[in-house]
Amino acid sequence: MEPTEASQDPSDNPNDVASGDSSPDTDLTHSSSATPSENNLQNSSENHFALPKTTAEALASESQDDTSSEPIQEDNLDGSHQTPKPNEPGAVEAGPPPKRRRRRKKFFTELNGNPSLSRSRRSDLARDVDVEALIAISVGFPVDSLTEEEIEANVVSTIGGVEQANYIVVRNHILSRWRSNVSVWLTFDHALESIRAEHKGLVDSAYRFLLNHGYINFGLATAIKEAKLRSIDGIDKGNVVIVGAGLAGLVAARQLVFMGFKVVVLEGRARPGGRVRTKKMDGDGVEAAADLGGSVLTGINGNPLGVLARQMRLPLHKVRDICPLYLPDGEAVNSEIDSKVEISFNKLLDRVCKLRHDMIEEVKSVDVPLGTAIEAFRRVYNVAEDPQECMLLNWHLANLEYANASLMSNLSMAYWDQDDPYEMGGDHCFIPGGNETFVRALSEDLPIFYERTVESIRYGTDGVLVYADGQEFRGDMVLCTVPLGVLKKRSIEFVPGLPQRKKDAIERLGFGLLNKVAMLFPYNFWGGDIDTFGHLTQDPGMRGEFFLFYSYSSVSGGPLLVALVAGDAAIKFEMMSPVESVRRVLDILRGIFHPKGIAVPDPVQAVCTRWGKDQFSYGSYSYVAIGSSGDDYDILAESVGDGRVFFAGEATNKQYPATMHGAFLSGMREAANIMRVARRRALIPADKSNNIEEESDDLNKLFESPDLTFGSFSVLFDPRSNDLNSNSLLIVKFGGEKLNSGCLSLFGLISRDQVIKLSEIDGDGIRMRMLNHDFGVRLVGRKGLSGAAETLISHLKFARSNLNGLNTGAA
């Protein structure tokens, strides 16, 4: 077995993280995964919702108003006499070890004083609410108010009142109707069918909003995918350069093409997906697919990735709650001590939440490290003073550091869990074969330039210029989807510089680290009845080192085990050799299983992630650092340059940061924002000032009658020779075959033989890879063509002019 280092994709955070990957691969490859979030898991699925026929009057005057909050139990932190109620977040079920190992969800108090938001987002769905409202809630809509997006889109003429209430019912009905069958395109007429005619205006408003913002008719079902690859109205809205081919960039690109934009995607890596990366591992007759980055789909009910899975008929594997813990000597943790410490840990968090509430009442803008506050209360209430209890408490703290991709000393006590009110309900799940299944499908037929590292983004009143590896890409707007770690490193130069407000938010927000060791074994020695198990350590400073193991045997195709490295251990891990890392993991596994008489073989292949060293991510996913808040996510999401430069990615999503679905939703959000700005600016197809290259009219005329066309490629052969080695002039028009207005076009000089080989390949994406990797051809703008190309153009003009002269004479 040869150990390897791999680039990591940290989207596996217990919150369903979206993270980054870009370090070089070796065979002990490095990866990162996230454990399921601790959010209250809902066991119902949208698939089982019945869809009643609802009129727009239903619920017109009803709204939920719940200002109650659960009291925080402060007494008896050691847990010796306290029995939590079964439904409380910190409840521990009686009985032996089957235990839920989730990130603790606190009783969150809105620090900005927005009771309407907290009421509408409450996860307690026990009330007798309309089924369609339940579906809307699972997707993230408030019960009795509009979202900021809806307000910006002017979906109703007046905020509040009967019109708004009726709009909400109509919106929920349309949303639930599509969710009942996500594999078909829901038309406006179908949306209108069961709603009375006098509410047609509300149906129109709600349908357009849901369609443009990607809440309906999105995904990878055949009918929907085909519809999304062409403009909805055939009107050219302008050109957008997208930086980054992660989930946010891919989703935005597909939505923008549908809206009528021409797009080009620039990706620094040689593959799409960003921090979502699946590595195929094999050897000795076994093979498996390992998610080195984002791996867990959290809150499957409203999760858009769950919709993609349904459309692609992918079975979801629920991550089972049973998670046994083992002491350093391999002995199983006593269940009574385990329960006692877990109760105490939850109460410590409750006490911290009560403290911050009181502090905010007294003093504004007060913040301290979450770890400092927890340790202070631990000492006051004498929690976990016994050595085994101390190790157990440190395991829970490691799990919290894993959920946030950072040390407890870095987390904001005031805002570390600001996203909790927005959590999507449902189980946490794995996708068989890995999340790259989504990435491959989302990247199909998109004009993606790989190995194009963006160095500079320049923007002004007439458009944007993006420079990548010596090439210039011009557009009307640019969407930047790079990870927060890249922005922190200032790897991309913005001209003019970003506003101070945005630079400050980039500095304040945290970008943390999670690493993985993925190991493929010749057989499954750990058993098939669990998906996770944990390991305790005596060293508090290394509590996050291989503290949690994920079994992927049920979904990866082979006996795959992944060990997580969080907190301070994740940083130290990147300085350790892959061989040493795997050896340490095997020592732990053998310490657990050898006393049971179970032999632990050497892995046939192992991969270690190094997300912190990845130049395209510099970490795994975002967190709220001391002095930061959820507002900083919103600031990162703001466009700059009067609607020229837009931003997407998990670190721009206040509601769902550090998750794959957060990145997905941010891409949809920015596509809608770009459309709104384009409409405001009233772009028209005839505006050539912002073309990616200012092609000369004479060259455009030459390509009006190409010698060969396939996909988005057109070719002019050298009129002087039929030799296979003779030069040909190639033009690639981005935006699809039917959107050939000449914008976003690049040129290249290739041989006639290479043209023939390209024409025999199906799919522009595969052609682009062949062009770049196999032929070594770099496409350039009109002004970047070589002398040989200019000579060929001259001969082409001469030949065409002579031909036209002959035709004229013959006439």
mmCIF file with all atom_site columns, N, CA, C and O in Angstrom, residues 15 22 30 64 89 162 296 415 428 442 444 456 541 557 577 601 628 770 774 777 796:
data_model
loop_
_atom_site.group_PDB
_atom_site.id
_atom_site.type_symbol
_atom_site.label_atom_id
_atom_site.label_alt_id
_atom_site.label_comp_id
_atom_site.label_asym_id
_atom_site.label_entity_id
_atom_site.label_seq_id
_atom_site.pdbx_PDB_ins_code
_atom_site.Cartn_x
_atom_site.Cartn_y
_atom_site.Cartn_z
_atom_site.occupancy
_atom_site.B_iso_or_equiv
_atom_site.pdbx_formal_charge
_atom_site.auth_seq_id
_atom_site.auth_comp_id
_atom_site.auth_asym_id
_atom_site.auth_atom_id
_atom_site.pdbx_PDB_model_num
ATOM 1  N N  . ASN A 1 15  ? -22.302 20.234 9.192   1.00 0.00 ? 15  ASN A N  1
ATOM 2  C CA . ASN A 1 15  ? -23.374 21.074 8.664   1.00 0.00 ? 15  ASN A CA 1
ATOM 3  C C  . ASN A 1 15  ? -23.531 20.838 7.191   1.00 0.00 ? 15  ASN A C  1
ATOM 4  O O  . ASN A 1 15  ? -24.114 21.639 6.495   1.00 0.00 ? 15  ASN A O  1
ATOM 5  N N  . SER A 1 22  ? -7.503  21.559 -3.476  1.00 0.00 ? 22  SER A N  1
ATOM 6  C CA . SER A 1 22  ? -6.619  21.883 -4.573  1.00 0.00 ? 22  SER A CA 1
ATOM 7  C C  . SER A 1 22  ? -5.229  21.411 -4.368  1.00 0.00 ? 22  SER A C  1
ATOM 8  O O  . SER A 1 22  ? -4.355  21.723 -5.104  1.00 0.00 ? 22  SER A O  1
ATOM 9  N N  . HIS A 1 30  ? -5.293  13.109 0.696   1.00 0.00 ? 30  HIS A N  1
ATOM 10 C CA . HIS A 1 30  ? -5.918  13.774 1.822   1.00 0.00 ? 30  HIS A CA 1
ATOM 11 C C  . HIS A 1 30  ? -7.326  14.176 1.474   1.00 0.00 ? 30  HIS A C  1
ATOM 12 O O  . HIS A 1 30  ? -7.616  14.570 0.383   1.00 0.00 ? 30  HIS A O  1
ATOM 13 N N  . GLN A 1 64  ? -48.700 32.511 12.077  1.00 0.00 ? 64  GLN A N  1
ATOM 14 C CA . GLN A 1 64  ? -48.211 31.929 13.314  1.00 0.00 ? 64  GLN A CA 1
ATOM 15 C C  . GLN A 1 64  ? -47.510 32.988 14.122  1.00 0.00 ? 64  GLN A C  1
ATOM 16 O O  . GLN A 1 64  ? -46.721 33.748 13.616  1.00 0.00 ? 64  GLN A O  1
ATOM 17 N N  . PRO A 1 89  ? -33.419 19.318 22.752  1.00 0.00 ? 89  PRO A N  1
ATOM 18 C CA . PRO A 1 89  ? -32.211 19.110 21.938  1.00 0.00 ? 89  PRO A CA 1
ATOM 19 C C  . PRO A 1 89  ? -31.145 18.311 22.646  1.00 0.00 ? 89  PRO A C  1
ATOM 20 O O  . PRO A 1 89  ? -30.420 17.564 22.045  1.00 0.00 ? 89  PRO A O  1
ATOM 21 N N  . VAL A 1 162 ? -53.775 41.436 3.263   1.00 0.00 ? 162 VAL A N  1
ATOM 22 C CA . VAL A 1 162 ? -54.385 40.263 2.645   1.00 0.00 ? 162 VAL A CA 1
ATOM 23 C C  . VAL A 1 162 ? -53.665 39.844 1.362   1.00 0.00 ? 162 VAL A C  1
ATOM 24 O O  . VAL A 1 162 ? -53.483 38.662 1.102   1.00 0.00 ? 162 VAL A O  1
ATOM 25 N N  . VAL A 1 296 ? -21.690 14.895 3.180   1.00 0.00 ? 296 VAL A N  1
ATOM 26 C CA . VAL A 1 296 ? -22.970 14.642 3.841   1.00 0.00 ? 296 VAL A CA 1
ATOM 27 C C  . VAL A 1 296 ? -24.031 15.615 3.352   1.00 0.00 ? 296 VAL A C  1
ATOM 28 O O  . VAL A 1 296 ? -23.821 16.820 3.341   1.00 0.00 ? 296 VAL A O  1
ATOM 29 N N  . TYR A 1 415 ? -22.099 34.546 18.181  1.00 0.00 ? 415 TYR A N  1
ATOM 30 C CA . TYR A 1 415 ? -22.716 34.270 16.887  1.00 0.00 ? 415 TYR A CA 1
ATOM 31 C C  . TYR A 1 415 ? -22.286 32.956 16.240  1.00 0.00 ? 415 TYR A C  1
ATOM 32 O O  . TYR A 1 415 ? -22.614 32.719 15.074  1.00 0.00 ? 415 TYR A O  1
ATOM 33 N N  . HIS A 1 428 ? -29.763 13.202 7.663   1.00 0.00 ? 428 HIS A N  1
ATOM 34 C CA . HIS A 1 428 ? -28.481 13.440 7.006   1.00 0.00 ? 428 HIS A CA 1
ATOM 35 C C  . HIS A 1 428 ? -28.163 12.177 6.199   1.00 0.00 ? 428 HIS A C  1
ATOM 36 O O  . HIS A 1 428 ? -28.308 11.059 6.692   1.00 0.00 ? 428 HIS A O  1
ATOM 37 N N  . LEU A 1 442 ? -23.867 18.418 -13.535 1.00 0.00 ? 442 LEU A N  1
ATOM 38 C CA . LEU A 1 442 ? -24.042 19.868 -13.579 1.00 0.00 ? 442 LEU A CA 1
ATOM 39 C C  . LEU A 1 442 ? -23.065 20.536 -14.548 1.00 0.00 ? 442 LEU A C  1
ATOM 40 O O  . LEU A 1 442 ? -23.347 21.607 -15.085 1.00 0.00 ? 442 LEU A O  1
ATOM 41 N N  . GLU A 1 444 ? -21.909 19.261 -17.401 1.00 0.00 ? 444 GLU A N  1
ATOM 42 C CA . GLU A 1 444 ? -22.079 18.849 -18.800 1.00 0.00 ? 444 GLU A CA 1
ATOM 43 C C  . GLU A 1 444 ? -22.557 20.009 -19.667 1.00 0.00 ? 444 GLU A C  1
ATOM 44 O O  . GLU A 1 444 ? -23.432 20.778 -19.265 1.00 0.00 ? 444 GLU A O  1
ATOM 45 N N  . SER A 1 456 ? -6.618  38.476 -11.929 1.00 0.00 ? 456 SER A N  1
ATOM 46 C CA . SER A 1 456 ? -7.101  39.846 -11.795 1.00 0.00 ? 456 SER A CA 1
ATOM 47 C C  . SER A 1 456 ? -8.521  39.964 -12.331 1.00 0.00 ? 456 SER A C  1
ATOM 48 O O  . SER A 1 456 ? -8.865  39.346 -13.342 1.00 0.00 ? 456 SER A O  1
ATOM 49 N N  . GLY A 1 541 ? -4.937  18.673 23.561  1.00 0.00 ? 541 GLY A N  1
ATOM 50 C CA . GLY A 1 541 ? -4.505  19.427 22.400  1.00 0.00 ? 541 GLY A CA 1
ATOM 51 C C  . GLY A 1 541 ? -4.667  18.672 21.091  1.00 0.00 ? 541 GLY A C  1
ATOM 52 O O  . GLY A 1 541 ? -4.640  19.268 20.018  1.00 0.00 ? 541 GLY A O  1
ATOM 53 N N  . GLY A 1 557 ? -19.276 1.453  -2.533  1.00 0.00 ? 557 GLY A N  1
ATOM 54 C CA . GLY A 1 557 ? -18.977 0.345  -3.428  1.00 0.00 ? 557 GLY A CA 1
ATOM 55 C C  . GLY A 1 557 ? -17.911 -0.587 -2.905  1.00 0.00 ? 557 GLY A C  1
ATOM 56 O O  . GLY A 1 557 ? -17.606 -1.597 -3.543  1.00 0.00 ? 557 GLY A O  1
ATOM 57 N N  . SER A 1 577 ? 3.777   13.474 7.578   1.00 0.00 ? 577 SER A N  1
ATOM 58 C CA . SER A 1 577 ? 3.823   12.723 6.329   1.00 0.00 ? 577 SER A CA 1
ATOM 59 C C  . SER A 1 577 ? 2.603   11.814 6.231   1.00 0.00 ? 577 SER A C  1
ATOM 60 O O  . SER A 1 577 ? 2.088   11.336 7.248   1.00 0.00 ? 577 SER A O  1
ATOM 61 N N  . PRO A 1 601 ? -6.348  -5.343 8.824   1.00 0.00 ? 601 PRO A N  1
ATOM 62 C CA . PRO A 1 601 ? -5.340  -5.449 7.762   1.00 0.00 ? 601 PRO A CA 1
ATOM 63 C C  . PRO A 1 601 ? -4.810  -4.077 7.360   1.00 0.00 ? 601 PRO A C  1
ATOM 64 O O  . PRO A 1 601 ? -5.387  -3.042 7.709   1.00 0.00 ? 601 PRO A O  1
ATOM 65 N N  . SER A 1 628 ? -16.945 38.644 14.560  1.00 0.00 ? 628 SER A N  1
ATOM 66 C CA . SER A 1 628 ? -17.728 38.562 13.336  1.00 0.00 ? 628 SER A CA 1
ATOM 67 C C  . SER A 1 628 ? -19.175 38.268 13.689  1.00 0.00 ? 628 SER A C  1
ATOM 68 O O  . SER A 1 628 ? -19.542 38.117 14.854  1.00 0.00 ? 628 SER A O  1
ATOM 69 N N  . MET A 1 770 ? -10.022 17.956 -24.970 1.00 0.00 ? 770 MET A N  1
ATOM 70 C CA . MET A 1 770 ? -9.115  17.438 -26.000 1.00 0.00 ? 770 MET A CA 1
ATOM 71 C C  . MET A 1 770 ? -8.273  18.570 -26.581 1.00 0.00 ? 770 MET A C  1
ATOM 72 O O  . MET A 1 770 ? -7.063  18.424 -26.788 1.00 0.00 ? 770 MET A O  1
ATOM 73 N N  . ASP A 1 774 ? -4.952  17.435 -24.981 1.00 0.00 ? 774 ASP A N  1
ATOM 74 C CA . ASP A 1 774 ? -4.354  16.547 -25.990 1.00 0.00 ? 774 ASP A CA 1
ATOM 75 C C  . ASP A 1 774 ? -3.594  17.324 -27.065 1.00 0.00 ? 774 ASP A C  1
ATOM 76 O O  . ASP A 1 774 ? -2.517  16.922 -27.487 1.00 0.00 ? 774 ASP A O  1
ATOM 77 N N  . VAL A 1 777 ? -3.650  23.323 -27.363 1.00 0.00 ? 777 VAL A N  1
ATOM 78 C CA . VAL A 1 777 ? -4.064  24.571 -28.007 1.00 0.00 ? 777 VAL A CA 1
ATOM 79 C C  . VAL A 1 777 ? -4.681  25.494 -26.968 1.00 0.00 ? 777 VAL A C  1
ATOM 80 O O  . VAL A 1 777 ? -5.557  25.096 -26.210 1.00 0.00 ? 777 VAL A O  1
ATOM 81 N N  . LEU A 1 796 ? -7.519  33.607 -46.445 1.00 0.00 ? 796 LEU A N  1
ATOM 82 C CA . LEU A 1 796 ? -8.952  33.324 -46.444 1.00 0.00 ? 796 LEU A CA 1
ATOM 83 C C  . LEU A 1 796 ? -9.733  34.488 -47.062 1.00 0.00 ? 796 LEU A C  1
ATOM 84 O O  . LEU A 1 796 ? -10.652 34.284 -47.874 1.00 0.00 ? 796 LEU A O  1
#
